[in-house]
Amino acid sequence: MSQREMAVVGVIVLLLWTSFVFPLSYSSLAVDRTTESSTDVIDNLKHQINRQSYQPPPTVDEEVEVAIPIDTGATPNVHSENYSGSFVVDRRSTKNGQQYVHGSMAMSDVRPFLNATRANRIRITNTNTSGDGRIASGVSEISADRLHERGLTGENVTVGIIDSDFRPSHPAIASQVGGYATIDPDGDGKHGTAVASVVVDTAPNATLQLAAVGTTTTSEEYADAVEWLQRSGADIIIDAGSYYAHPENETSELTRIAEGAASDTVFVTSVGNHAGRYWSGNRSSDTWVSFQGDSQMNPLNDGKPLSGTVQLTLRWDGWPRTTEDYDLYLFRAQPGTDAVVAQATGHDGRPFEHLETTVPEGRYYVSIRSKSDTVTTNQLELFANHELRYRSHGGQAAPATASGVIAVGAIDDESVKSFSARGANVVAPDLVAIDGITVEDGTSFSTPYVAGASALVLASNPGATPTDVRTALFLTAEDVEANGIDDQSGYGMINATRAVDYRNSDSRSQRTDPPNSTR
């Protein structure tokens, strides 16, 4: 039990005890004791205590200089009802045929400014802010802190980050943000900001370029993000996401885009969090798909109660378009007839379905239904964010399958984490330390350690190629799990100091690519 949970339980016990010793009104916590069970009262108290103790994430309000690309002769069109800040235009310029408006605004206004204007790109040319003072402990675990002591901090290296969205004004990253593109942003920006904070912790003086693509990304949007990052001077591109609603093989546009970028840019991505949360198989003769034997129900969390967010993605053969159609259902097990709590039944021709919902505590299972009377040999793949009772080995998602990328898994205490998917090249911790933002662990937060370590290698060796960086990281990784290269941990856990020293030693000329490397 965490310290926060212990504190909440302690407060609840104290409140329940004092209710018998002293008359106490619960009106301030809006609890109706006459209509709620004791369990409801405790849950309500937890919710109210958490809500009253919530503090919004900090922001940086210092003024920064910005450059905004515009159409010829245009001026950013600010909709005042959506933006209450101020943008002072200083001058205009033209570079490589692109016109820019230069000016200044508060760092905390950058994100709302883009949301309220027709502009969707902004280049931050001068910042004078400081971080939040917290450093993720994984920095020392990969030995990056020793390089900081030598004065190697990622200076003159640019790291481009693709995520759903960001909070550029968060003090953990604001000082290093050099640009922000809103291609199709959505979400609260917590995930992207946490990823960026680990890059900054690992390579404190690297410049960040942030590309927000939202939680559902088309191949066109993805290409736009990658191209913008490359035009912005990214030496490294990191995408900590896994795109289950895209094929993982050579038919995937995302895979081709990542492979193209990896030829001249270090490209780092997450291997995914679906180990134990993946199933693959074929439809039998029945309309409802059998997961194992005759079982047409696949319980989540091995049939034990769960609550919170449930995410499910189903994909099948037939990319990019198919007439085959399958529906995805989430049931809640209960006395009598089980209830459908969510379903994904739309079909636009692409062979996938996705659902996401929030559920109260209960037992839940997944079922898949075919819309066709004809039995096919389609391979079905199911990805979940909770463990499945019936599961399969393997399962990969773009862009981790692309040739030339570095696919990263998660490790803790020299053991690969149970959720870390197979197919990793290397592993790293998934530890995050950032004010005002709480995130779950996952390979998303192992990935930025590898990107940061890559920045340190490039800072020490500015002429190193992407292959040079991969070789240095792979051949100096510390072997974990099974001896040698394996599909759980790849080459092992990265060691930033050893990677830099390898590139600085005479041994770098003896081998240009890791042995038996598949990426």
XYZ file of C-alpha atoms in Angstrom:
519
model
C 0.000 0.000 0.000
C 1.387 3.411 -0.984
C 1.870 6.258 1.506
C -1.022 8.117 -0.117
C -3.353 5.117 0.221
C -2.277 4.649 3.844
C -2.991 8.319 4.504
C -6.459 8.054 2.959
C -7.280 4.926 4.992
C -6.005 6.654 8.130
C -8.233 9.666 7.559
C -11.232 7.405 6.928
C -10.619 5.454 10.143
C -10.220 8.712 12.073
C -13.464 10.113 10.650
C -15.408 6.931 11.431
C -13.999 6.848 14.991
C -14.762 10.501 15.700
C -18.325 10.049 14.410
C -19.002 7.931 17.480
C -17.084 10.094 19.946
C -18.147 13.517 18.673
C -21.197 14.574 16.679
C -19.909 15.048 13.122
C -21.663 16.327 10.027
C -20.645 14.897 6.687
C -22.359 17.677 4.806
C -19.064 19.225 3.716
C -18.205 15.963 1.959
C -21.684 15.568 0.457
C -22.265 12.063 1.863
C -25.886 10.958 2.342
C -25.590 8.315 5.054
C -29.264 7.408 4.836
C -29.095 6.243 1.215
C -25.578 4.810 0.930
C -24.085 1.613 2.234
C -20.965 1.736 4.413
C -18.912 0.787 1.359
C -20.431 3.676 -0.605
C -19.617 6.074 2.240
C -15.974 5.001 2.298
C -15.679 5.208 -1.500
C -17.269 8.660 -1.417
C -14.895 9.800 1.304
C -11.912 8.585 -0.724
C -13.171 10.448 -3.775
C -13.836 13.680 -1.893
C -10.521 13.607 -0.037
C -8.645 13.007 -3.288
C -10.566 15.809 -5.000
C -9.992 18.301 -2.192
C -6.250 17.509 -2.068
C -5.813 17.814 -5.844
C -3.419 20.494 -7.013
C -3.247 21.421 -10.709
C 0.088 20.805 -12.452
C 2.459 23.773 -12.286
C 3.127 25.963 -15.304
C 5.851 28.353 -16.384
C 4.569 31.897 -16.964
C 7.843 33.532 -18.018
C 7.810 35.308 -21.365
C 9.384 33.471 -24.299
C 10.199 34.471 -27.861
C 8.351 32.530 -30.544
C 8.236 32.202 -34.330
C 4.997 31.113 -36.012
C 4.867 29.923 -39.648
C 2.081 31.665 -41.600
C 0.701 31.933 -45.104
C 2.092 34.776 -47.210
C 0.927 38.121 -45.860
C -1.295 36.554 -43.209
C -1.554 37.287 -39.514
C -2.435 34.644 -36.897
C -6.224 34.802 -36.482
C -6.869 34.665 -32.736
C -10.400 33.853 -31.591
C -10.719 35.945 -28.442
C -13.396 33.733 -26.928
C -10.907 30.834 -26.868
C -7.737 32.718 -25.970
C -7.363 35.372 -23.290
C -3.578 35.774 -23.435
C -1.529 38.266 -25.398
C 0.805 37.849 -28.355
C 3.031 40.795 -29.233
C 4.259 40.773 -32.862
C 7.820 42.079 -33.190
C 8.731 41.327 -36.814
C 8.282 39.089 -39.836
C 10.855 36.970 -41.643
C 11.171 34.493 -44.501
C 13.288 31.334 -44.456
C 13.375 28.796 -47.284
C 10.229 30.324 -48.737
C 8.269 30.082 -45.463
C 7.077 33.292 -43.795
C 7.197 33.621 -40.020
C 5.743 36.055 -37.510
C 8.062 36.655 -34.553
C 6.884 37.850 -31.183
C 6.581 37.043 -27.507
C 4.062 35.470 -25.156
C 3.938 33.723 -21.797
C 5.141 30.128 -21.964
C 1.851 29.049 -20.384
C 0.007 30.663 -23.332
C 1.703 28.570 -26.040
C -0.704 25.624 -25.895
C -3.952 27.669 -25.648
C -2.669 29.999 -28.393
C -2.333 27.122 -30.856
C -5.741 25.785 -29.859
C -7.341 29.185 -30.558
C -5.664 30.070 -33.862
C -5.269 28.667 -37.314
C -1.586 28.182 -36.600
C -0.627 24.642 -35.629
C 3.150 25.043 -35.393
C 5.221 27.246 -33.138
C 8.989 27.558 -32.768
C 10.237 28.711 -29.375
C 13.468 30.610 -29.951
C 14.393 31.774 -26.462
C 13.514 30.451 -23.015
C 14.789 31.416 -19.612
C 13.165 28.964 -17.242
C 14.322 26.360 -14.772
C 13.117 22.806 -14.216
C 11.003 21.483 -11.374
C 14.069 20.141 -9.551
C 13.020 16.480 -9.625
C 15.150 13.848 -11.349
C 13.830 10.373 -12.171
C 15.825 7.680 -10.384
C 16.246 5.726 -13.605
C 18.884 8.281 -14.652
C 21.357 6.766 -12.212
C 20.235 3.209 -12.995
C 21.352 3.620 -16.620
C 24.501 5.442 -15.467
C 23.611 8.710 -17.200
C 24.364 10.663 -14.023
C 28.060 9.809 -14.387
C 28.060 11.471 -17.804
C 26.389 14.561 -16.329
C 29.271 14.760 -13.862
C 31.641 14.822 -16.845
C 29.691 17.738 -18.307
C 27.956 15.670 -20.992
C 24.286 16.693 -20.975
C 23.019 16.409 -24.544
C 23.893 19.918 -25.645
C 23.470 20.613 -29.393
C 21.268 17.521 -29.819
C 17.581 17.776 -30.737
C 15.074 15.144 -29.636
C 11.715 15.040 -31.411
C 8.823 13.493 -29.476
C 5.547 12.169 -30.899
C 2.672 11.794 -28.432
C -1.044 12.513 -28.092
C -0.366 15.968 -26.614
C 1.918 17.868 -24.235
C 1.995 20.641 -21.653
C 4.901 22.711 -22.991
C 4.729 25.150 -20.079
C 5.317 22.495 -17.409
C 8.496 23.514 -15.543
C 9.981 20.032 -15.928
C 10.345 20.553 -19.695
C 9.658 24.225 -20.504
C 13.296 25.296 -20.532
C 14.149 22.791 -23.273
C 11.127 23.087 -25.565
C 12.217 24.412 -28.946
C 9.016 23.813 -30.886
C 5.466 22.509 -30.607
C 3.242 21.239 -33.427
C -0.445 20.461 -32.950
C -1.203 18.060 -35.786
C -4.289 16.436 -34.241
C -3.945 16.848 -30.471
C -6.285 15.424 -27.864
C -6.027 14.281 -24.280
C -4.722 16.109 -21.242
C -1.051 16.108 -22.242
C 0.065 14.211 -19.138
C 1.544 11.218 -20.954
C 3.567 13.252 -23.443
C 4.798 15.632 -20.754
C 5.930 12.742 -18.551
C 7.765 11.147 -21.490
C 9.455 14.463 -22.295
C 10.453 14.946 -18.645
C 12.410 11.681 -18.660
C 14.277 12.796 -21.787
C 15.174 16.060 -20.014
C 16.238 14.210 -16.863
C 18.513 11.963 -18.938
C 19.852 14.611 -21.348
C 19.199 17.935 -19.550
C 20.496 20.235 -22.294
C 18.962 18.507 -25.303
C 16.400 20.579 -27.221
C 12.867 19.182 -27.488
C 10.559 19.378 -30.494
C 7.037 18.232 -29.595
C 4.531 16.842 -32.128
C 0.997 16.231 -30.815
C -0.876 13.672 -32.941
C -3.759 12.658 -30.662
C -4.767 9.224 -29.414
C -6.108 8.067 -32.803
C -3.579 8.739 -35.536
C -3.852 8.300 -39.280
C -0.829 7.431 -41.371
C -1.060 10.879 -42.992
C -0.910 12.606 -39.605
C 1.956 10.376 -38.555
C 3.919 11.219 -41.686
C 3.232 14.915 -41.066
C 4.607 14.619 -37.522
C 7.760 12.783 -38.581
C 8.442 15.179 -41.455
C 7.956 18.228 -39.220
C 10.336 16.823 -36.610
C 12.973 16.133 -39.247
C 12.591 19.638 -40.700
C 12.956 20.962 -37.156
C 16.378 19.356 -36.911
C 15.574 16.264 -34.845
C 18.602 14.001 -34.431
C 16.452 11.523 -32.516
C 12.737 10.758 -32.809
C 10.931 9.046 -29.970
C 7.423 7.638 -30.152
C 6.524 5.867 -26.926
C 3.171 4.642 -28.243
C 1.948 1.402 -29.791
C -0.523 1.577 -32.664
C -2.632 -1.558 -32.394
C -5.180 -0.323 -34.929
C -2.557 -0.596 -37.670
C -0.988 -3.756 -39.119
C 2.388 -4.670 -37.672
C 3.889 -5.983 -40.906
C 5.249 -4.443 -44.086
C 1.742 -3.447 -45.203
C 1.653 -0.799 -42.463
C 2.165 2.782 -43.568
C 3.378 3.580 -40.033
C 6.038 0.905 -40.352
C 7.224 2.319 -43.675
C 7.289 5.865 -42.288
C 9.334 4.792 -39.256
C 11.747 2.785 -41.402
C 12.288 5.758 -43.676
C 12.998 8.040 -40.731
C 15.304 5.514 -39.048
C 17.657 5.545 -42.025
C 18.992 8.988 -41.089
C 17.530 9.624 -37.608
C 17.805 7.596 -34.413
C 14.234 6.306 -34.000
C 13.240 4.975 -30.562
C 9.887 3.411 -29.724
C 8.091 1.319 -27.126
C 7.737 -2.426 -27.579
C 4.303 -2.217 -25.913
C 2.623 -3.253 -22.661
C 0.642 -6.245 -23.916
C 2.589 -9.266 -22.634
C -0.098 -11.396 -20.991
C -2.669 -9.084 -22.518
C -2.619 -10.480 -26.058
C -4.519 -13.294 -27.768
C -4.431 -14.522 -31.349
C -6.379 -17.249 -33.096
C -8.883 -18.092 -35.797
C -12.636 -18.252 -35.936
C -14.124 -21.731 -35.749
C -17.500 -22.714 -37.161
C -19.549 -20.724 -34.632
C -20.609 -17.106 -34.955
C -18.924 -16.372 -31.612
C -15.159 -16.868 -31.648
C -13.684 -19.502 -29.315
C -10.589 -18.369 -27.412
C -9.603 -21.821 -26.143
C -11.510 -25.043 -26.576
C -15.197 -24.159 -26.490
C -14.775 -21.012 -24.374
C -16.240 -17.974 -26.119
C -15.523 -15.718 -23.134
C -12.058 -14.382 -22.297
C -12.065 -13.022 -18.715
C -10.040 -9.907 -17.922
C -7.731 -9.894 -14.907
C -8.038 -13.709 -14.870
C -11.648 -13.387 -13.737
C -10.855 -11.345 -10.634
C -12.664 -8.042 -9.949
C -11.290 -4.925 -11.594
C -12.311 -1.303 -12.034
C -11.200 1.718 -14.011
C -10.320 2.040 -17.678
C -10.701 -0.899 -20.040
C -9.131 -0.658 -23.496
C -9.557 -3.362 -26.126
C -8.377 -3.494 -29.738
C -9.248 -6.258 -32.180
C -7.623 -6.543 -35.591
C -7.703 -9.186 -38.303
C -6.304 -10.010 -41.739
C -7.267 -7.980 -44.765
C -5.388 -4.681 -44.586
C -5.960 -2.062 -45.757
C -9.602 -2.841 -46.662
C -11.787 -5.900 -46.218
C -15.430 -6.922 -46.314
C -14.923 -9.248 -43.338
C -16.367 -7.793 -40.150
C -16.071 -8.732 -36.485
C -17.657 -7.052 -33.467
C -16.039 -6.637 -30.065
C -18.040 -6.886 -26.811
C -17.238 -6.249 -23.153
C -19.557 -8.083 -20.728
C -19.964 -7.788 -16.981
C -20.500 -11.136 -15.266
C -23.481 -11.016 -12.896
C -26.263 -13.267 -11.565
C -28.788 -14.065 -14.245
C -27.991 -12.560 -17.639
C -24.578 -10.977 -18.113
C -24.694 -7.338 -19.194
C -23.024 -5.778 -22.229
C -21.247 -2.697 -20.877
C -19.461 -1.632 -24.078
C -19.224 -2.719 -27.678
C -17.428 -1.806 -30.887
C -19.576 -2.732 -33.867
C -18.838 -0.087 -36.460
C -17.016 -1.069 -39.639
C -15.548 1.361 -42.152
C -13.760 -1.262 -44.212
C -10.594 -1.370 -42.127
C -10.036 -4.658 -40.269
C -10.064 -3.478 -36.669
C -12.381 -2.533 -33.810
C -11.485 -0.575 -30.690
C -13.352 0.248 -27.509
C -12.443 2.174 -24.390
C -14.658 2.619 -21.354
C -14.512 3.135 -17.590
C -16.122 0.467 -15.437
C -17.003 0.100 -11.734
C -15.602 -2.809 -9.772
C -16.767 -6.118 -11.137
C -15.803 -9.167 -13.174
C -15.566 -8.608 -16.910
C -14.899 -10.655 -20.002
C -14.427 -10.129 -23.732
C -16.292 -11.800 -26.587
C -15.866 -11.544 -30.360
C -18.695 -12.066 -32.835
C -18.383 -12.578 -36.581
C -20.832 -10.756 -38.843
C -20.334 -13.316 -41.628
C -21.862 -16.764 -42.045
C -18.827 -17.891 -44.021
C -15.938 -19.294 -41.986
C -12.600 -17.795 -43.061
C -8.994 -18.389 -42.049
C -8.563 -14.828 -40.811
C -6.086 -14.467 -37.986
C -7.638 -12.464 -35.173
C -5.509 -10.497 -32.689
C -6.861 -9.063 -29.442
C -4.931 -6.514 -27.351
C -6.099 -5.462 -23.868
C -4.862 -3.250 -21.054
C -5.627 -5.979 -18.489
C -4.353 -9.536 -18.403
C -6.376 -12.060 -20.375
C -7.105 -15.556 -19.077
C -6.579 -17.006 -22.551
C -3.534 -15.414 -24.091
C -0.907 -16.006 -26.733
C 2.826 -15.486 -26.978
C 4.028 -12.615 -29.139
C 1.977 -9.889 -30.706
C 3.677 -6.759 -31.970
C 2.529 -3.290 -32.902
C 3.837 -0.610 -35.227
C 6.224 1.150 -35.197
C 8.215 -1.313 -33.043
C 8.275 -3.773 -35.952
C 10.012 -1.339 -38.313
C 13.537 -2.130 -39.461
C 16.150 0.196 -37.973
C 14.149 1.387 -34.967
C 15.156 0.728 -31.359
C 12.309 -1.131 -29.615
C 12.416 -0.685 -25.830
C 11.024 -2.866 -23.044
C 10.670 -2.195 -19.305
C 12.786 -3.635 -16.497
C 12.696 -3.505 -12.711
C 15.328 -4.965 -10.375
C 17.041 -6.835 -13.227
C 13.790 -8.548 -14.254
C 11.740 -7.649 -17.304
C 8.336 -6.421 -16.191
C 5.482 -8.858 -16.722
C 3.583 -6.533 -19.067
C 6.591 -5.718 -21.279
C 5.912 -7.217 -24.712
C 8.293 -9.480 -26.578
C 10.607 -8.285 -29.327
C 12.623 -5.666 -27.424
C 16.103 -4.667 -28.590
C 17.014 -3.255 -25.170
C 15.307 -2.567 -21.845
C 15.356 0.354 -19.419
C 13.639 1.439 -16.185
C 10.197 3.032 -16.437
C 10.540 5.456 -13.531
C 9.109 8.986 -13.698
C 9.426 11.929 -11.290
C 7.435 15.023 -12.261
C 5.419 17.496 -10.205
C 1.645 17.477 -10.602
C 1.447 14.476 -12.936
C 0.856 10.861 -11.946
C 1.242 8.144 -14.566
C 1.116 4.371 -14.523
C 4.307 2.481 -15.207
C 4.904 1.094 -18.665
C 7.294 0.776 -21.572
C 6.263 4.303 -22.609
C 8.514 5.605 -19.856
C 11.398 3.228 -20.545
C 11.620 4.536 -24.098
C 12.693 8.129 -23.217
C 15.661 6.814 -21.206
C 16.975 5.229 -24.392
C 16.284 8.412 -26.362
C 18.099 10.439 -23.709
C 21.037 8.030 -23.697
C 21.156 8.307 -27.498
C 21.357 12.086 -27.116
C 24.347 11.699 -24.801
C 26.085 9.436 -27.334
C 25.461 11.973 -30.108
C 26.585 14.881 -27.931
C 29.875 13.087 -27.352
C 30.143 12.000 -31.012
C 28.350 14.535 -33.240
C 29.242 12.637 -36.395
C 27.798 9.313 -35.248
C 25.210 7.736 -37.548
C 21.978 6.084 -36.349
C 23.683 2.715 -36.868
C 26.629 3.892 -34.738
C 24.272 4.868 -31.919
C 22.343 1.589 -32.060
C 25.581 -0.378 -32.068
C 26.942 1.495 -29.046
C 23.733 0.990 -27.058
C 23.298 -2.669 -28.005
C 26.865 -3.895 -27.540
C 27.317 -2.187 -24.156
C 23.947 -3.189 -22.674
C 24.062 -5.256 -19.490
C 22.746 -8.766 -20.078
C 19.631 -9.662 -18.065
C 17.189 -12.569 -18.034
C 18.423 -15.427 -20.268
C 22.080 -15.439 -21.285
C 22.704 -13.542 -24.486
C 20.181 -11.902 -26.774
C 16.579 -12.932 -26.072
C 13.140 -11.730 -27.117
C 12.276 -10.456 -23.632
C 15.214 -8.151 -22.960
C 17.045 -8.031 -26.284
C 20.678 -7.102 -25.666
C 19.893 -6.132 -22.063
C 19.598 -2.947 -20.009
C 21.245 0.103 -21.516
C 24.261 1.703 -19.862
C 24.737 5.262 -21.096
C 28.290 5.662 -19.803
C 29.486 2.436 -21.394
C 27.802 3.378 -24.682
C 29.559 6.755 -24.776
C 32.891 5.219 -23.814
C 32.475 2.575 -26.508
C 32.031 5.248 -29.164
C 35.054 7.095 -27.804
C 37.294 4.020 -27.832
C 39.218 2.356 -30.636
C 36.788 -0.591 -30.489
C 34.176 1.400 -32.399
C 36.048 0.757 -35.651
C 36.016 -3.005 -35.189
C 32.284 -3.514 -35.714
C 29.673 -1.325 -37.366
C 26.495 -3.250 -36.546
C 25.450 -5.544 -33.691
C 25.672 -9.266 -34.412
C 22.361 -11.029 -35.108
C 20.526 -7.708 -35.107
C 17.096 -7.917 -36.695
C 16.394 -4.189 -36.674
